[in-house]
Amino acid sequence: MKLLQSLAAAFKGGGPRVPLARPYGSPWNWGDIGANRLPYDYRRAVACAYLDNPVAHRAVRLVADGIGGAPLCLTDPALVALVTATSAGQPLLETLASQMLLHGNAYVQVLKDANGWPVELFALRPERVTLVPGANGWPTGITYRLGEQLLNIPMEDADASPNIIHIRDYHPADDHYGTGCLSAADQAVATHNAAAAWNRSLLENAARPSGALVYDVANGGGLSTDQFDRLRDELNRAFAGGGHAGRPLLLEGGLKWQSLSMSPADMDFASLKAAAARDIALAFGVPPMLLGLPGDSTYNNYKEANKALWRLTLLPLAARLFAALGEGLQGWFPEARLAVDVDRVPALAEDRQALWTQVNGASFLSDAEKRVLLGLPEDLAATPPCAAPEEVQP
């Protein structure tokens, strides 16, 4: 009974909070995952995906650039200017979107002036952040590591104003940290990179195994060890690699060249790369067509894919980011609301036009009711807020 009362009190906002489990290790380095798989390490995964893999890099850039360039509601110019400003050379919204996709956690430090008013929002590197739990498991601050230097930042100031805004994706096995799309795409990225490396190796060797030298003599004898080593060194030095492809080979002393070939199944690395690329696009929520992957590339399909990207990925992620930022800054901007102005998104123009046409054709509705359905104020003299984010349809 006490457990139910504690849960009810937590959701109602009264009474003590439900205790959380304290983290016992890094959620981005899993050791017990099988003998044939490397432990997931965030730095290695970022280097392999964002820095080395073109599909993952483009998928993250599509989502980050889309959210960073989305038109916002001008409910409070000061709040919009604070959120859209560039801090230390990094656009805040693009950085937060990228961190949520790659890491699953985003930490925003609220920098204030002498009067306690926020003047800058800075996105911290999530892999450098460690949450500091209190006695009941709820975070009371963070530890930010930069080299050998440790910086302790409390979650709130003495006046209960937030210093850190923590945004995270859902993690079913952790109370403090979220999980990003990169952890799910890690194996697909490794497969795609391995296929690309294999294709490059084949290209450097004329896209086929060059062949074999057969020592054919009547008496059935073989090459001595010195002869074998000398012949192998000469072949590697004079004929191996893409720069030596096609050079003639001079044979003597009973040597015969036997060409080798690969089966079509062995050469089908294009399909392997395409399948891995589709898994990467699936993990990051980007339609494969927008990444240039093989498929139907007609104008209508491309247009629908762009629309699906906005409805299924960009708008939900933007709503989560803006909800967290708005909640953290509510003490300074109590009436303001951050949201994407869907009426000014080019990819959703046709849907919005259809909605306006349907609402305008409903003769049984009054003008005030039509304005409410379109997200506009009933009073024409009121400052028109942008329409609320539409419900995402699968």
mmCIF file with all atom_site columns, C-alpha atoms in Angstrom, residues 96-180:
data_model
loop_
_atom_site.group_PDB
_atom_site.id
_atom_site.type_symbol
_atom_site.label_atom_id
_atom_site.label_alt_id
_atom_site.label_comp_id
_atom_site.label_asym_id
_atom_site.label_entity_id
_atom_site.label_seq_id
_atom_site.pdbx_PDB_ins_code
_atom_site.Cartn_x
_atom_site.Cartn_y
_atom_site.Cartn_z
_atom_site.occupancy
_atom_site.B_iso_or_equiv
_atom_site.pdbx_formal_charge
_atom_site.auth_seq_id
_atom_site.auth_comp_id
_atom_site.auth_asym_id
_atom_site.auth_atom_id
_atom_site.pdbx_PDB_model_num
ATOM 1  C CA . LEU A 1 96  ? 20.979 19.139 -29.515 1.00 0.00 ? 96  LEU A CA 1
ATOM 2  C CA . ALA A 1 97  ? 19.320 17.194 -32.343 1.00 0.00 ? 97  ALA A CA 1
ATOM 3  C CA . SER A 1 98  ? 22.635 15.567 -33.286 1.00 0.00 ? 98  SER A CA 1
ATOM 4  C CA . GLN A 1 99  ? 23.385 14.658 -29.670 1.00 0.00 ? 99  GLN A CA 1
ATOM 5  C CA . MET A 1 100 ? 19.957 13.093 -29.212 1.00 0.00 ? 100 MET A CA 1
ATOM 6  C CA . LEU A 1 101 ? 20.417 10.943 -32.313 1.00 0.00 ? 101 LEU A CA 1
ATOM 7  C CA . LEU A 1 102 ? 23.976 9.886  -31.564 1.00 0.00 ? 102 LEU A CA 1
ATOM 8  C CA . HIS A 1 103 ? 24.094 9.771  -27.791 1.00 0.00 ? 103 HIS A CA 1
ATOM 9  C CA . GLY A 1 104 ? 20.501 9.840  -26.577 1.00 0.00 ? 104 GLY A CA 1
ATOM 10 C CA . ASN A 1 105 ? 21.264 12.559 -24.012 1.00 0.00 ? 105 ASN A CA 1
ATOM 11 C CA . ALA A 1 106 ? 21.613 16.328 -24.329 1.00 0.00 ? 106 ALA A CA 1
ATOM 12 C CA . TYR A 1 107 ? 22.683 18.693 -21.564 1.00 0.00 ? 107 TYR A CA 1
ATOM 13 C CA . VAL A 1 108 ? 22.051 22.434 -21.868 1.00 0.00 ? 108 VAL A CA 1
ATOM 14 C CA . GLN A 1 109 ? 23.850 24.753 -19.461 1.00 0.00 ? 109 GLN A CA 1
ATOM 15 C CA . VAL A 1 110 ? 21.905 27.934 -18.691 1.00 0.00 ? 110 VAL A CA 1
ATOM 16 C CA . LEU A 1 111 ? 24.375 30.825 -18.403 1.00 0.00 ? 111 LEU A CA 1
ATOM 17 C CA . LYS A 1 112 ? 23.001 33.824 -16.505 1.00 0.00 ? 112 LYS A CA 1
ATOM 18 C CA . ASP A 1 113 ? 23.939 37.452 -15.963 1.00 0.00 ? 113 ASP A CA 1
ATOM 19 C CA . ALA A 1 114 ? 24.398 39.216 -12.633 1.00 0.00 ? 114 ALA A CA 1
ATOM 20 C CA . ASN A 1 115 ? 20.632 39.590 -12.251 1.00 0.00 ? 115 ASN A CA 1
ATOM 21 C CA . GLY A 1 116 ? 20.002 35.880 -12.781 1.00 0.00 ? 116 GLY A CA 1
ATOM 22 C CA . TRP A 1 117 ? 18.527 36.268 -16.278 1.00 0.00 ? 117 TRP A CA 1
ATOM 23 C CA . PRO A 1 118 ? 19.538 33.672 -18.879 1.00 0.00 ? 118 PRO A CA 1
ATOM 24 C CA . VAL A 1 119 ? 21.772 35.185 -21.550 1.00 0.00 ? 119 VAL A CA 1
ATOM 25 C CA . GLU A 1 120 ? 23.128 32.057 -23.256 1.00 0.00 ? 120 GLU A CA 1
ATOM 26 C CA . LEU A 1 121 ? 22.312 28.376 -23.681 1.00 0.00 ? 121 LEU A CA 1
ATOM 27 C CA . PHE A 1 122 ? 25.327 26.115 -24.184 1.00 0.00 ? 122 PHE A CA 1
ATOM 28 C CA . ALA A 1 123 ? 25.130 22.456 -25.198 1.00 0.00 ? 123 ALA A CA 1
ATOM 29 C CA . LEU A 1 124 ? 27.588 20.346 -23.204 1.00 0.00 ? 124 LEU A CA 1
ATOM 30 C CA . ARG A 1 125 ? 29.319 17.289 -24.644 1.00 0.00 ? 125 ARG A CA 1
ATOM 31 C CA . PRO A 1 126 ? 27.159 14.420 -23.315 1.00 0.00 ? 126 PRO A CA 1
ATOM 32 C CA . GLU A 1 127 ? 29.958 11.835 -23.171 1.00 0.00 ? 127 GLU A CA 1
ATOM 33 C CA . ARG A 1 128 ? 31.793 14.105 -20.720 1.00 0.00 ? 128 ARG A CA 1
ATOM 34 C CA . VAL A 1 129 ? 28.825 14.393 -18.349 1.00 0.00 ? 129 VAL A CA 1
ATOM 35 C CA . THR A 1 130 ? 28.222 12.165 -15.331 1.00 0.00 ? 130 THR A CA 1
ATOM 36 C CA . LEU A 1 131 ? 25.068 12.636 -13.290 1.00 0.00 ? 131 LEU A CA 1
ATOM 37 C CA . VAL A 1 132 ? 25.484 12.973 -9.527  1.00 0.00 ? 132 VAL A CA 1
ATOM 38 C CA . PRO A 1 133 ? 22.526 11.279 -7.771  1.00 0.00 ? 133 PRO A CA 1
ATOM 39 C CA . GLY A 1 134 ? 21.273 12.298 -4.379  1.00 0.00 ? 134 GLY A CA 1
ATOM 40 C CA . ALA A 1 135 ? 20.269 10.072 -1.487  1.00 0.00 ? 135 ALA A CA 1
ATOM 41 C CA . ASN A 1 136 ? 17.017 9.080  -3.226  1.00 0.00 ? 136 ASN A CA 1
ATOM 42 C CA . GLY A 1 137 ? 18.667 8.544  -6.618  1.00 0.00 ? 137 GLY A CA 1
ATOM 43 C CA . TRP A 1 138 ? 17.369 11.727 -8.245  1.00 0.00 ? 138 TRP A CA 1
ATOM 44 C CA . PRO A 1 139 ? 20.132 13.814 -9.882  1.00 0.00 ? 139 PRO A CA 1
ATOM 45 C CA . THR A 1 140 ? 21.344 16.752 -7.840  1.00 0.00 ? 140 THR A CA 1
ATOM 46 C CA . GLY A 1 141 ? 24.091 17.880 -10.225 1.00 0.00 ? 141 GLY A CA 1
ATOM 47 C CA . ILE A 1 142 ? 26.521 16.830 -12.914 1.00 0.00 ? 142 ILE A CA 1
ATOM 48 C CA . THR A 1 143 ? 30.268 16.320 -13.154 1.00 0.00 ? 143 THR A CA 1
ATOM 49 C CA . TYR A 1 144 ? 31.758 17.602 -16.399 1.00 0.00 ? 144 TYR A CA 1
ATOM 50 C CA . ARG A 1 145 ? 35.128 16.120 -17.299 1.00 0.00 ? 145 ARG A CA 1
ATOM 51 C CA . LEU A 1 146 ? 37.543 17.991 -19.540 1.00 0.00 ? 146 LEU A CA 1
ATOM 52 C CA . GLY A 1 147 ? 40.868 16.165 -19.620 1.00 0.00 ? 147 GLY A CA 1
ATOM 53 C CA . GLU A 1 148 ? 42.019 15.903 -16.023 1.00 0.00 ? 148 GLU A CA 1
ATOM 54 C CA . GLN A 1 149 ? 39.783 18.758 -14.878 1.00 0.00 ? 149 GLN A CA 1
ATOM 55 C CA . LEU A 1 150 ? 36.450 18.032 -13.207 1.00 0.00 ? 150 LEU A CA 1
ATOM 56 C CA . LEU A 1 151 ? 33.727 20.668 -12.991 1.00 0.00 ? 151 LEU A CA 1
ATOM 57 C CA . ASN A 1 152 ? 30.802 20.139 -10.614 1.00 0.00 ? 152 ASN A CA 1
ATOM 58 C CA . ILE A 1 153 ? 27.603 21.958 -11.599 1.00 0.00 ? 153 ILE A CA 1
ATOM 59 C CA . PRO A 1 154 ? 24.424 21.721 -9.455  1.00 0.00 ? 154 PRO A CA 1
ATOM 60 C CA . MET A 1 155 ? 21.180 21.115 -11.265 1.00 0.00 ? 155 MET A CA 1
ATOM 61 C CA . GLU A 1 156 ? 19.636 24.209 -9.658  1.00 0.00 ? 156 GLU A CA 1
ATOM 62 C CA . ASP A 1 157 ? 20.839 27.467 -8.120  1.00 0.00 ? 157 ASP A CA 1
ATOM 63 C CA . ALA A 1 158 ? 20.041 28.589 -4.610  1.00 0.00 ? 158 ALA A CA 1
ATOM 64 C CA . ASP A 1 159 ? 16.912 30.325 -5.940  1.00 0.00 ? 159 ASP A CA 1
ATOM 65 C CA . ALA A 1 160 ? 15.725 27.030 -7.526  1.00 0.00 ? 160 ALA A CA 1
ATOM 66 C CA . SER A 1 161 ? 16.416 28.292 -11.054 1.00 0.00 ? 161 SER A CA 1
ATOM 67 C CA . PRO A 1 162 ? 17.847 25.539 -13.279 1.00 0.00 ? 162 PRO A CA 1
ATOM 68 C CA . ASN A 1 163 ? 21.507 25.466 -14.264 1.00 0.00 ? 163 ASN A CA 1
ATOM 69 C CA . ILE A 1 164 ? 21.264 22.288 -16.379 1.00 0.00 ? 164 ILE A CA 1
ATOM 70 C CA . ILE A 1 165 ? 18.465 21.130 -18.665 1.00 0.00 ? 165 ILE A CA 1
ATOM 71 C CA . HIS A 1 166 ? 18.731 17.399 -19.280 1.00 0.00 ? 166 HIS A CA 1
ATOM 72 C CA . ILE A 1 167 ? 16.979 16.035 -22.385 1.00 0.00 ? 167 ILE A CA 1
ATOM 73 C CA . ARG A 1 168 ? 17.060 12.294 -22.934 1.00 0.00 ? 168 ARG A CA 1
ATOM 74 C CA . ASP A 1 169 ? 15.486 9.541  -24.979 1.00 0.00 ? 169 ASP A CA 1
ATOM 75 C CA . TYR A 1 170 ? 13.846 6.600  -23.302 1.00 0.00 ? 170 TYR A CA 1
ATOM 76 C CA . HIS A 1 171 ? 16.137 3.870  -21.988 1.00 0.00 ? 171 HIS A CA 1
ATOM 77 C CA . PRO A 1 172 ? 14.279 0.812  -20.661 1.00 0.00 ? 172 PRO A CA 1
ATOM 78 C CA . ALA A 1 173 ? 17.134 -0.271 -18.394 1.00 0.00 ? 173 ALA A CA 1
ATOM 79 C CA . ASP A 1 174 ? 18.387 3.035  -16.979 1.00 0.00 ? 174 ASP A CA 1
ATOM 80 C CA . ASP A 1 175 ? 16.774 5.687  -14.778 1.00 0.00 ? 175 ASP A CA 1
ATOM 81 C CA . HIS A 1 176 ? 19.270 8.450  -15.501 1.00 0.00 ? 176 HIS A CA 1
ATOM 82 C CA . TYR A 1 177 ? 20.590 8.154  -19.043 1.00 0.00 ? 177 TYR A CA 1
ATOM 83 C CA . GLY A 1 178 ? 18.874 7.766  -22.396 1.00 0.00 ? 178 GLY A CA 1
ATOM 84 C CA . THR A 1 179 ? 19.914 5.771  -25.419 1.00 0.00 ? 179 THR A CA 1
ATOM 85 C CA . GLY A 1 180 ? 20.381 7.140  -28.921 1.00 0.00 ? 180 GLY A CA 1
#
